[in-house]
Amino acid sequence: MSSAFSGISIATRGLHASQTALNATSHNIANVNTNGYVRQQAIQADSSYLRTGRYSVGTGVKIEEIRQIRSIFLDNMYRNEQSSLSYWQIRQNTVDDIEAVMNDLSEDGSIENAIEEFFAAWEELYKDPASGAARASVLEHANSLVEMLNQLDAQLNQIQEYLDSQIESMVEDINSISERIAELNGKIARCEANGDNANDYRDELNLLLDTLSEYVNISVSTTSNGMYSVSIGGAVLVSGTDINKLACETGSSNGAFNTVIWEDTGTELILKDGMLLGLIEARGDVNGYKGSAENGSPMESGYEESDVDADADSYNFTGDSMNLIPELRTGLNMLVSLLARKINAIHRSGEGLDGSTGIDFFVKIDDSLPFEIGNIQVNPELLDNTDKIAASSIGGSNDGLIAAKIADFADTAYFKYDGLKMDIDDFYSSLIGWIGTEGDEAESFVSSQDILMEQMASARESLSAVSLDEELANLIKFQHAYNASARLMSIVDSMLGTVIEEMGLVGR
């Protein structure tokens, strides 16, 4: 009799195991198109054996767990590569924006053409120093040049300010994701403490981790109670149900940019990859954009020509910094500072048609800042009276020597690019070439990372995604197993009925 009842127990366990497997399979099929869903599998194992004398008798099957079919290794690899891809995409997009600005200026003749025409106008003035038309041409081309330089500054400012606002918005998103991860951690712990299945919560949490890995490089681990811990640069962002929030801090009074810090400690966030780092480096990892040496403002040593020449020897554009826009500003501001101050020094040494001397050709818009893009204009004194343009040497009776000296400056190897001296045209062309190189590098990395990401996504999908063909096959398999257990139950029930009847127990 005991063996018969044991058979009922085995059949019951088989029915339960098959029903659980069928439920898991049905759940997979229902979520075949759910974003972030990872297929689940009912893991079956032998139930504990029953010792009967000299023998051990099996007691059927049991469900050990409803397991997610996912690889932590593949998840970590995917997220690391996602962080790298997002970083280079931001860098590529910023270069595209800068090149669009340059192309817009090219439609108006380009800065390079404006520089050439400016010096060509001085060459014409040298030929006829007393010509009012030649003097007006010098001012016209000078105004055109400074307008382009100032327009370029305004557009670079707009790009930087947009990137800065994106940084602030992304910090808010990271904090929101962190709060949701902490909330899901609590739900997972409560569910699993009660013996329930928290796999759907884990799916949502892992999808959030995928999104978070686009923003920042993260390290993920799980605790003994199944909750997730997330770190950025070695500092804990989420631990169980606790979070450490990020914040934006502005540390400069002259047009400050945001610095990302840990809210509780005030220490700066350390990043290695991700969209947030891409935004910070594209904008520039600097405190302020006006008059900030970090953001490319030149350090001018003095007013005299000897001071300018000394600065020309010390200024050297290398393009080594990862701070994209500040590095471009550094080169452009070197050009503007040396151009304006050198021409001013030459112009001050000459004489106008009205006998005036010592007048600067260029002046600053804001005297508290150095000569740079956005802070240069033609001296209003000259605009009011073109006779004050000093084209000739003092007492030289309109010899045009000052105009000639300024025109010759165009061919002077006065600027340094990576240690190599070159004239102003070649220097500006090199800056444009540097931007193009940065864009090509970013595009190359994005292309290679796209391929790698496709491979990683395919590897994850082949393991974790729901295959309808596979699930339908499982459905048939588990249905047959269920039917077999039901048949066993029916046979054992019939046997028990026969035994009871034969023992004469029926009707008593």
CSV table of N, CA, C and O in Angstrom, one decimal, residues 355-444:
chain,number,residue,atom,x,y,z
A,355,GLY,N,49.0,112.7,-39.4
A,355,GLY,CA,50.1,112.9,-38.6
A,355,GLY,C,50.0,112.2,-37.2
A,355,GLY,O,50.9,112.3,-36.4
A,356,SER,N,48.8,111.5,-37.0
A,356,SER,CA,48.6,110.8,-35.7
A,356,SER,C,49.5,109.6,-35.6
A,356,SER,O,49.9,108.9,-36.6
A,357,THR,N,50.0,109.2,-34.4
A,357,THR,CA,50.8,108.1,-34.2
A,357,THR,C,50.4,107.4,-32.9
A,357,THR,O,49.6,107.9,-32.1
A,358,GLY,N,50.9,106.2,-32.7
A,358,GLY,CA,50.7,105.4,-31.4
A,358,GLY,C,49.3,104.9,-31.3
A,358,GLY,O,48.8,104.7,-30.1
A,359,ILE,N,48.6,104.7,-32.4
A,359,ILE,CA,47.2,104.2,-32.3
A,359,ILE,C,47.1,102.7,-32.6
A,359,ILE,O,47.7,102.2,-33.6
A,360,ASP,N,46.4,102.0,-31.8
A,360,ASP,CA,46.2,100.5,-32.0
A,360,ASP,C,45.2,100.4,-33.2
A,360,ASP,O,44.2,101.1,-33.3
A,361,PHE,N,45.5,99.3,-34.0
A,361,PHE,CA,44.5,99.0,-35.1
A,361,PHE,C,43.4,98.2,-34.5
A,361,PHE,O,42.2,98.5,-34.9
A,362,PHE,N,43.6,97.2,-33.7
A,362,PHE,CA,42.6,96.4,-33.0
A,362,PHE,C,42.5,96.8,-31.6
A,362,PHE,O,43.5,97.1,-30.9
A,363,VAL,N,41.3,96.7,-31.0
A,363,VAL,CA,41.1,96.9,-29.6
A,363,VAL,C,40.2,95.8,-29.1
A,363,VAL,O,39.5,95.1,-29.9
A,364,LYS,N,40.2,95.6,-27.8
A,364,LYS,CA,39.3,94.6,-27.1
A,364,LYS,C,37.9,95.1,-26.9
A,364,LYS,O,37.7,96.3,-26.7
A,365,ILE,N,37.0,94.2,-27.0
A,365,ILE,CA,35.6,94.5,-26.6
A,365,ILE,C,35.5,94.6,-25.1
A,365,ILE,O,34.8,95.5,-24.6
A,366,ASP,N,36.2,93.7,-24.4
A,366,ASP,CA,36.2,93.7,-22.9
A,366,ASP,C,37.6,93.8,-22.5
A,366,ASP,O,38.4,92.8,-22.7
A,367,ASP,N,38.0,94.9,-21.9
A,367,ASP,CA,39.4,95.1,-21.6
A,367,ASP,C,39.9,94.2,-20.5
A,367,ASP,O,41.1,94.0,-20.3
A,368,SER,N,39.0,93.5,-19.7
A,368,SER,CA,39.4,92.6,-18.7
A,368,SER,C,39.8,91.3,-19.2
A,368,SER,O,40.4,90.4,-18.5
A,369,LEU,N,39.6,91.0,-20.5
A,369,LEU,CA,39.9,89.7,-21.1
A,369,LEU,C,41.0,89.9,-22.1
A,369,LEU,O,41.2,91.0,-22.7
A,370,PRO,N,41.8,88.9,-22.5
A,370,PRO,CA,42.8,89.0,-23.5
A,370,PRO,C,42.2,89.1,-24.9
A,370,PRO,O,41.0,88.9,-25.1
A,371,PHE,N,43.0,89.4,-25.9
A,371,PHE,CA,42.5,89.3,-27.3
A,371,PHE,C,42.2,87.8,-27.6
A,371,PHE,O,43.1,86.9,-27.3
A,372,GLU,N,41.0,87.5,-28.0
A,372,GLU,CA,40.6,86.2,-28.4
A,372,GLU,C,39.4,86.3,-29.3
A,372,GLU,O,38.8,87.3,-29.4
A,373,ILE,N,39.0,85.1,-29.8
A,373,ILE,CA,37.8,85.2,-30.6
A,373,ILE,C,36.6,85.6,-29.7
A,373,ILE,O,36.5,85.2,-28.5
A,374,GLY,N,35.8,86.5,-30.2
A,374,GLY,CA,34.7,87.1,-29.3
A,374,GLY,C,35.2,88.3,-28.6
A,374,GLY,O,34.3,89.0,-28.0
A,375,ASN,N,36.5,88.7,-28.6
A,375,ASN,CA,36.9,89.8,-27.9
A,375,ASN,C,37.9,90.6,-28.7
A,375,ASN,O,39.0,91.0,-28.3
A,376,ILE,N,37.5,90.9,-29.9
A,376,ILE,CA,38.4,91.7,-30.8
A,376,ILE,C,37.5,92.6,-31.7
A,376,ILE,O,36.4,92.1,-32.2
A,377,GLN,N,37.9,93.8,-32.0
A,377,GLN,CA,37.2,94.7,-32.9
A,377,GLN,C,38.2,95.7,-33.5
A,377,GLN,O,39.3,95.9,-32.9
A,378,VAL,N,37.8,96.3,-34.6
A,378,VAL,CA,38.6,97.3,-35.2
A,378,VAL,C,38.5,98.6,-34.3
A,378,VAL,O,37.4,98.9,-33.9
A,379,ASN,N,39.6,99.3,-34.1
A,379,ASN,CA,39.5,100.5,-33.3
A,379,ASN,C,38.5,101.5,-33.9
A,379,ASN,O,38.6,101.9,-35.0
A,380,PRO,N,37.5,101.9,-33.1
A,380,PRO,CA,36.5,102.8,-33.5
A,380,PRO,C,37.1,104.1,-34.0
A,380,PRO,O,36.5,104.8,-34.9
A,381,GLU,N,38.2,104.5,-33.5
A,381,GLU,CA,38.9,105.8,-33.9
A,381,GLU,C,39.2,105.7,-35.4
A,381,GLU,O,39.0,106.7,-36.1
A,382,LEU,N,39.6,104.6,-35.9
A,382,LEU,CA,39.9,104.4,-37.3
A,382,LEU,C,38.7,104.4,-38.2
A,382,LEU,O,38.7,104.9,-39.3
A,383,LEU,N,37.6,103.8,-37.6
A,383,LEU,CA,36.3,103.8,-38.4
A,383,LEU,C,35.8,105.2,-38.6
A,383,LEU,O,35.2,105.5,-39.6
A,384,ASP,N,36.0,106.0,-37.6
A,384,ASP,CA,35.5,107.4,-37.7
A,384,ASP,C,36.4,108.3,-38.6
A,384,ASP,O,35.9,109.3,-39.1
A,385,ASN,N,37.7,107.9,-38.7
A,385,ASN,CA,38.6,108.7,-39.5
A,385,ASN,C,39.6,107.8,-40.1
A,385,ASN,O,40.6,107.5,-39.4
A,386,THR,N,39.5,107.5,-41.4
A,386,THR,CA,40.4,106.6,-42.0
A,386,THR,C,41.8,107.2,-42.2
A,386,THR,O,42.8,106.5,-42.4
A,387,ASP,N,41.9,108.5,-42.0
A,387,ASP,CA,43.3,109.1,-42.1
A,387,ASP,C,44.2,108.7,-41.0
A,387,ASP,O,45.4,108.8,-41.1
A,388,LYS,N,43.6,108.2,-39.9
A,388,LYS,CA,44.4,107.8,-38.8
A,388,LYS,C,45.0,106.4,-39.0
A,388,LYS,O,45.9,106.0,-38.2
A,389,ILE,N,44.7,105.7,-40.0
A,389,ILE,CA,45.3,104.4,-40.3
A,389,ILE,C,46.8,104.7,-40.7
A,389,ILE,O,47.1,105.5,-41.6
A,390,ALA,N,47.7,104.1,-39.9
A,390,ALA,CA,49.1,104.4,-40.0
A,390,ALA,C,49.7,103.4,-41.1
A,390,ALA,O,50.1,102.3,-40.8
A,391,ALA,N,49.8,103.9,-42.3
A,391,ALA,CA,50.3,103.1,-43.4
A,391,ALA,C,51.8,103.4,-43.6
A,391,ALA,O,52.5,102.6,-44.3
A,392,SER,N,52.3,104.5,-43.1
A,392,SER,CA,53.7,104.9,-43.4
A,392,SER,C,54.5,105.1,-42.1
A,392,SER,O,53.9,105.2,-41.0
A,393,SER,N,55.8,105.1,-42.3
A,393,SER,CA,56.7,105.3,-41.2
A,393,SER,C,56.6,106.8,-40.8
A,393,SER,O,56.2,107.7,-41.5
A,394,ILE,N,57.0,107.1,-39.5
A,394,ILE,CA,56.9,108.4,-39.0
A,394,ILE,C,57.9,109.3,-39.8
A,394,ILE,O,59.0,109.0,-39.9
A,395,GLY,N,57.3,110.4,-40.3
A,395,GLY,CA,58.1,111.3,-41.1
A,395,GLY,C,58.5,110.8,-42.5
A,395,GLY,O,59.4,111.3,-43.1
A,396,GLY,N,57.8,109.7,-42.9
A,396,GLY,CA,58.2,109.0,-44.1
A,396,GLY,C,57.5,109.5,-45.3
A,396,GLY,O,57.7,109.0,-46.4
A,397,SER,N,56.7,110.6,-45.2
A,397,SER,CA,56.1,111.2,-46.4
A,397,SER,C,55.3,110.2,-47.2
A,397,SER,O,55.5,110.0,-48.4
A,398,ASN,N,54.4,109.4,-46.5
A,398,ASN,CA,53.6,108.4,-47.1
A,398,ASN,C,54.4,107.4,-47.9
A,398,ASN,O,54.1,107.1,-49.1
A,399,ASP,N,55.4,106.8,-47.2
A,399,ASP,CA,56.2,105.8,-47.9
A,399,ASP,C,55.6,104.4,-47.9
A,399,ASP,O,56.0,103.5,-48.6
A,400,GLY,N,54.5,104.3,-47.1
A,400,GLY,CA,53.8,103.0,-47.1
A,400,GLY,C,54.5,101.8,-46.5
A,400,GLY,O,54.1,100.7,-46.6
A,401,LEU,N,55.6,102.1,-45.7
A,401,LEU,CA,56.4,101.1,-45.2
A,401,LEU,C,55.7,100.3,-44.1
A,401,LEU,O,55.9,99.1,-43.9
A,402,ILE,N,54.9,100.9,-43.3
A,402,ILE,CA,54.1,100.3,-42.3
A,402,ILE,C,53.1,99.3,-42.9
A,402,ILE,O,52.9,98.2,-42.4
A,403,ALA,N,52.4,99.8,-43.9
A,403,ALA,CA,51.4,98.9,-44.6
A,403,ALA,C,52.1,97.7,-45.2
A,403,ALA,O,51.6,96.6,-45.1
A,404,ALA,N,53.3,97.9,-45.7
A,404,ALA,CA,54.1,96.8,-46.3
A,404,ALA,C,54.5,95.8,-45.2
A,404,ALA,O,54.5,94.6,-45.4
A,405,LYS,N,54.9,96.4,-44.1
A,405,LYS,CA,55.4,95.5,-43.0
A,405,LYS,C,54.2,94.6,-42.5
A,405,LYS,O,54.4,93.4,-42.2
A,406,ILE,N,53.0,95.2,-42.4
A,406,ILE,CA,51.8,94.5,-42.0
A,406,ILE,C,51.5,93.4,-43.0
A,406,ILE,O,51.2,92.3,-42.7
A,407,ALA,N,51.5,93.8,-44.3
A,407,ALA,CA,51.3,92.8,-45.4
A,407,ALA,C,52.2,91.7,-45.3
A,407,ALA,O,51.9,90.5,-45.6
A,408,ASP,N,53.5,92.0,-45.1
A,408,ASP,CA,54.5,90.9,-45.0
A,408,ASP,C,54.3,89.9,-43.9
A,408,ASP,O,54.8,88.8,-43.9
A,409,PHE,N,53.6,90.4,-42.8
A,409,PHE,CA,53.4,89.5,-41.7
A,409,PHE,C,52.7,88.3,-42.1
A,409,PHE,O,52.8,87.2,-41.4
A,410,ALA,N,51.9,88.4,-43.1
A,410,ALA,CA,51.1,87.2,-43.6
A,410,ALA,C,52.0,86.0,-44.0
A,410,ALA,O,51.6,84.9,-43.8
A,411,ASP,N,53.2,86.3,-44.4
A,411,ASP,CA,54.1,85.3,-44.8
A,411,ASP,C,55.2,85.0,-43.8
A,411,ASP,O,56.1,84.2,-44.1
A,412,THR,N,55.0,85.5,-42.6
A,412,THR,CA,56.0,85.3,-41.6
A,412,THR,C,55.7,84.0,-40.8
A,412,THR,O,54.6,83.9,-40.3
A,413,ALA,N,56.7,83.2,-40.6
A,413,ALA,CA,56.5,82.0,-39.8
A,413,ALA,C,56.5,82.4,-38.3
A,413,ALA,O,57.5,82.3,-37.6
A,414,TYR,N,55.3,82.8,-37.8
A,414,TYR,CA,55.2,83.4,-36.5
A,414,TYR,C,54.5,82.5,-35.5
A,414,TYR,O,54.5,82.7,-34.3
A,415,PHE,N,53.8,81.5,-36.1
A,415,PHE,CA,52.9,80.6,-35.2
A,415,PHE,C,53.5,79.2,-35.2
A,415,PHE,O,54.1,78.7,-36.1
A,416,LYS,N,53.3,78.6,-34.0
A,416,LYS,CA,53.8,77.2,-33.8
A,416,LYS,C,52.7,76.2,-33.7
A,416,LYS,O,51.7,76.4,-32.9
A,417,TYR,N,52.8,75.2,-34.5
A,417,TYR,CA,51.9,74.0,-34.5
A,417,TYR,C,52.7,72.8,-34.2
A,417,TYR,O,53.5,72.3,-35.0
A,418,ASP,N,52.6,72.2,-33.0
A,418,ASP,CA,53.3,71.1,-32.6
A,418,ASP,C,54.8,71.3,-32.8
A,418,ASP,O,55.5,70.4,-33.2
A,419,GLY,N,55.3,72.5,-32.4
A,419,GLY,CA,56.7,72.8,-32.5
A,419,GLY,C,57.2,73.3,-33.8
A,419,GLY,O,58.3,73.8,-33.9
A,420,LEU,N,56.4,73.2,-34.8
A,420,LEU,CA,56.8,73.6,-36.2
A,420,LEU,C,56.3,75.0,-36.4
A,420,LEU,O,55.1,75.3,-36.3
A,421,LYS,N,57.2,75.9,-36.8
A,421,LYS,CA,56.7,77.3,-37.1
A,421,LYS,C,56.1,77.4,-38.5
A,421,LYS,O,56.6,76.8,-39.4
A,422,MET,N,55.1,78.2,-38.6
A,422,MET,CA,54.4,78.4,-39.9
A,422,MET,C,53.7,79.8,-39.9
A,422,MET,O,53.5,80.4,-38.9
A,423,ASP,N,53.3,80.2,-41.1
A,423,ASP,CA,52.6,81.5,-41.2
A,423,ASP,C,51.2,81.3,-40.8
A,423,ASP,O,50.7,80.2,-40.6
A,424,ILE,N,50.4,82.4,-40.9
A,424,ILE,CA,49.1,82.4,-40.3
A,424,ILE,C,48.1,81.6,-41.1
A,424,ILE,O,47.3,80.9,-40.6
A,425,ASP,N,48.3,81.5,-42.5
A,425,ASP,CA,47.4,80.7,-43.3
A,425,ASP,C,47.6,79.2,-43.0
A,425,ASP,O,46.6,78.5,-42.9
A,426,ASP,N,48.9,78.8,-43.0
A,426,ASP,CA,49.2,77.4,-42.7
A,426,ASP,C,48.7,77.0,-41.3
A,426,ASP,O,48.3,75.9,-41.1
A,427,PHE,N,48.9,78.0,-40.3
A,427,PHE,CA,48.5,77.7,-39.0
A,427,PHE,C,47.0,77.4,-38.9
A,427,PHE,O,46.5,76.5,-38.3
A,428,TYR,N,46.2,78.3,-39.5
A,428,TYR,CA,44.7,78.2,-39.5
A,428,TYR,C,44.3,76.9,-40.2
A,428,TYR,O,43.5,76.2,-39.8
A,429,SER,N,45.0,76.6,-41.4
A,429,SER,CA,44.7,75.4,-42.1
A,429,SER,C,45.0,74.1,-41.2
A,429,SER,O,44.2,73.1,-41.3
A,430,SER,N,46.0,74.2,-40.4
A,430,SER,CA,46.4,73.1,-39.6
A,430,SER,C,45.3,72.9,-38.5
A,430,SER,O,45.0,71.8,-38.1
A,431,LEU,N,44.8,74.0,-38.0
A,431,LEU,CA,43.7,73.9,-37.0
A,431,LEU,C,42.5,73.2,-37.6
A,431,LEU,O,41.9,72.3,-36.9
A,432,ILE,N,42.1,73.6,-38.8
A,432,ILE,CA,41.0,72.9,-39.5
A,432,ILE,C,41.3,71.5,-39.7
A,432,ILE,O,40.5,70.6,-39.5
A,433,GLY,N,42.6,71.2,-40.1
A,433,GLY,CA,43.0,69.8,-40.3
A,433,GLY,C,42.9,69.0,-39.0
A,433,GLY,O,42.5,67.8,-39.0
A,434,TRP,N,43.2,69.6,-37.9
A,434,TRP,CA,43.2,68.9,-36.6
A,434,TRP,C,41.7,68.5,-36.3
A,434,TRP,O,41.5,67.4,-35.8
A,435,ILE,N,40.8,69.5,-36.5
A,435,ILE,CA,39.4,69.1,-36.3
A,435,ILE,C,39.0,68.0,-37.2
A,435,ILE,O,38.3,67.0,-36.7
A,436,GLY,N,39.4,68.0,-38.4
A,436,GLY,CA,39.1,66.9,-39.3
A,436,GLY,C,39.6,65.6,-38.8
A,436,GLY,O,39.0,64.5,-38.9
A,437,THR,N,40.9,65.6,-38.3
A,437,THR,CA,41.5,64.4,-37.8
A,437,THR,C,40.7,63.9,-36.6
A,437,THR,O,40.5,62.6,-36.4
A,438,GLU,N,40.3,64.8,-35.7
A,438,GLU,CA,39.5,64.4,-34.5
A,438,GLU,C,38.2,63.7,-34.9
A,438,GLU,O,37.8,62.7,-34.4
A,439,GLY,N,37.6,64.3,-36.0
A,439,GLY,CA,36.4,63.7,-36.5
A,439,GLY,C,36.6,62.3,-37.1
A,439,GLY,O,35.8,61.4,-36.9
A,440,ASP,N,37.7,62.2,-37.9
A,440,ASP,CA,38.0,60.9,-38.5
A,440,ASP,C,38.2,59.8,-37.4
A,440,ASP,O,37.8,58.7,-37.5
A,441,GLU,N,39.0,60.2,-36.3
A,441,GLU,CA,39.2,59.3,-35.3
A,441,GLU,C,37.9,58.9,-34.6
A,441,GLU,O,37.8,57.7,-34.3
A,442,ALA,N,37.1,59.8,-34.3
A,442,ALA,CA,35.8,59.5,-33.6
A,442,ALA,C,35.0,58.6,-34.5
A,442,ALA,O,34.4,57.6,-34.0
A,443,GLU,N,34.9,58.9,-35.8
A,443,GLU,CA,34.1,58.1,-36.7
A,443,GLU,C,34.6,56.7,-36.8
A,443,GLU,O,33.8,55.7,-36.8
A,444,SER,N,36.0,56.6,-36.8
A,444,SER,CA,36.6,55.2,-36.9
A,444,SER,C,36.2,54.4,-35.6
A,444,SER,O,35.9,53.2,-35.7
